[in-house]
Amino acid sequence: LAARSSLMDFLAESPADIVISDRGWPSTYALQVKDDKTQVLFDRTVNLLRPDVQVITILLTCSYDTYIARRGDKRELSDNIESRMIDAETYEMYQERYRNVPGGYDLILSTDDTTPTEIVGEIMKWLSV
């Protein structure tokens, strides 16, 4: 939550019109909220630290097979989040938690059959609406 707080401070003070960041509040929820106690902590913290700026939340998803293909055989280089995704069942559990983040998402895109350029194009098209 401290990292999310720093990000929110940055967003609130940034002179930029658009700031792109990965892993925001949805990641904190999906990866750390596991029971009523951590849900209360999450809710209180989000309400205290939420900046007075517009935040658009986009979820990029992919299947477990796509995840494994992209990740390759680099388990020894896994970060803390990747190390949790040890099998399809665990991966799907976290994907479900992401899909059920309170407040939902402004846009959800599957990246299974798209290139990064196509994904950026879809986001830009959505933002221009």
GROMACS .gro file of C-alpha atoms in nm, residues 25-108:
model
   84
   25TRP     CA    1  -0.494  -0.042  -0.676
   26PRO     CA    2  -0.638  -0.346  -0.857
   27SER     CA    3  -0.309  -0.533  -0.806
   28THR     CA    4  -0.304  -0.445  -0.440
   29TYR     CA    5  -0.657  -0.580  -0.406
   30ALA     CA    6  -0.607  -0.895  -0.614
   31LEU     CA    7  -0.277  -0.993  -0.454
   32GLN     CA    8  -0.316  -0.880  -0.093
   33VAL     CA    9  -0.683  -0.871   0.012
   34LYS     CA   10  -0.762  -1.220   0.131
   35ASP     CA   11  -1.007  -1.180   0.422
   36ASP     CA   12  -1.237  -0.933   0.599
   37LYS     CA   13  -0.952  -0.775   0.795
   38THR     CA   14  -0.738  -0.698   0.491
   39GLN     CA   15  -1.052  -0.583   0.303
   40VAL     CA   16  -1.120  -0.322   0.573
   41LEU     CA   17  -0.756  -0.208   0.564
   42PHE     CA   18  -0.767  -0.185   0.185
   43ASP     CA   19  -1.094   0.014   0.184
   44ARG     CA   20  -0.974   0.261   0.447
   45THR     CA   21  -0.639   0.311   0.278
   46VAL     CA   22  -0.788   0.359  -0.068
   47ASN     CA   23  -1.032   0.617   0.066
   48LEU     CA   24  -0.757   0.808   0.247
   49LEU     CA   25  -0.504   0.805  -0.036
   50ARG     CA   26  -0.723   0.843  -0.345
   51PRO     CA   27  -0.603   1.150  -0.539
   52ASP     CA   28  -0.837   1.416  -0.667
   53VAL     CA   29  -0.759   1.330  -1.029
   54GLN     CA   30  -0.934   1.120  -1.289
   55VAL     CA   31  -0.802   0.766  -1.289
   56ILE     CA   32  -0.884   0.530  -1.574
   57THR     CA   33  -0.830   0.164  -1.499
   58ILE     CA   34  -0.758  -0.083  -1.777
   59LEU     CA   35  -0.720  -0.458  -1.726
   60LEU     CA   36  -0.507  -0.650  -1.977
   61THR     CA   37  -0.573  -1.023  -1.958
   62CYS     CA   38  -0.444  -1.339  -2.119
   63SER     CA   39  -0.498  -1.711  -2.082
   64TYR     CA   40  -0.267  -1.927  -1.872
   65ASP     CA   41  -0.124  -2.084  -2.189
   66THR     CA   42  -0.039  -1.741  -2.329
   67TYR     CA   43   0.112  -1.639  -1.996
   68ILE     CA   44   0.335  -1.949  -1.992
   69ALA     CA   45   0.438  -1.902  -2.355
   70ARG     CA   46   0.534  -1.538  -2.295
   71ARG     CA   47   0.705  -1.607  -1.967
   72GLY     CA   48   0.908  -1.895  -2.103
   73ASP     CA   49   1.141  -2.083  -1.873
   74LYS     CA   50   1.253  -1.804  -1.645
   75ARG     CA   51   1.119  -1.915  -1.308
   76GLU     CA   52   1.450  -1.836  -1.139
   77LEU     CA   53   1.408  -1.473  -1.253
   78SER     CA   54   1.046  -1.450  -1.136
   79ASP     CA   55   0.937  -1.149  -0.938
   80ASN     CA   56   0.720  -1.189  -0.629
   81ILE     CA   57   0.398  -1.177  -0.829
   82GLU     CA   58   0.512  -1.419  -1.101
   83SER     CA   59   0.633  -1.667  -0.842
   84ARG     CA   60   0.273  -1.704  -0.720
   85MET     CA   61   0.149  -1.817  -1.062
   86ILE     CA   62   0.284  -2.169  -1.031
   87ASP     CA   63   0.001  -2.358  -1.200
   88ALA     CA   64  -0.312  -2.297  -1.405
   89GLU     CA   65  -0.543  -2.322  -1.103
   90THR     CA   66  -0.352  -2.058  -0.905
   91TYR     CA   67  -0.323  -1.837  -1.212
   92GLU     CA   68  -0.699  -1.856  -1.270
   93MET     CA   69  -0.768  -1.781  -0.902
   94TYR     CA   70  -0.571  -1.456  -0.929
   95GLN     CA   71  -0.732  -1.372  -1.264
   96GLU     CA   72  -1.072  -1.411  -1.099
   97ARG     CA   73  -0.963  -1.179  -0.817
   98TYR     CA   74  -0.852  -0.922  -1.074
   99ARG     CA   75  -1.185  -0.949  -1.258
  100ASN     CA   76  -1.373  -0.888  -0.932
  101VAL     CA   77  -1.186  -0.581  -0.811
  102PRO     CA   78  -1.427  -0.337  -0.643
  103GLY     CA   79  -1.524  -0.061  -0.883
  104GLY     CA   80  -1.440  -0.269  -1.187
  105TYR     CA   81  -1.251  -0.139  -1.488
  106ASP     CA   82  -1.308   0.122  -1.751
  107LEU     CA   83  -1.175  -0.114  -2.019
  108ILE     CA   84  -1.081  -0.484  -2.031
   0.00000   0.00000   0.00000
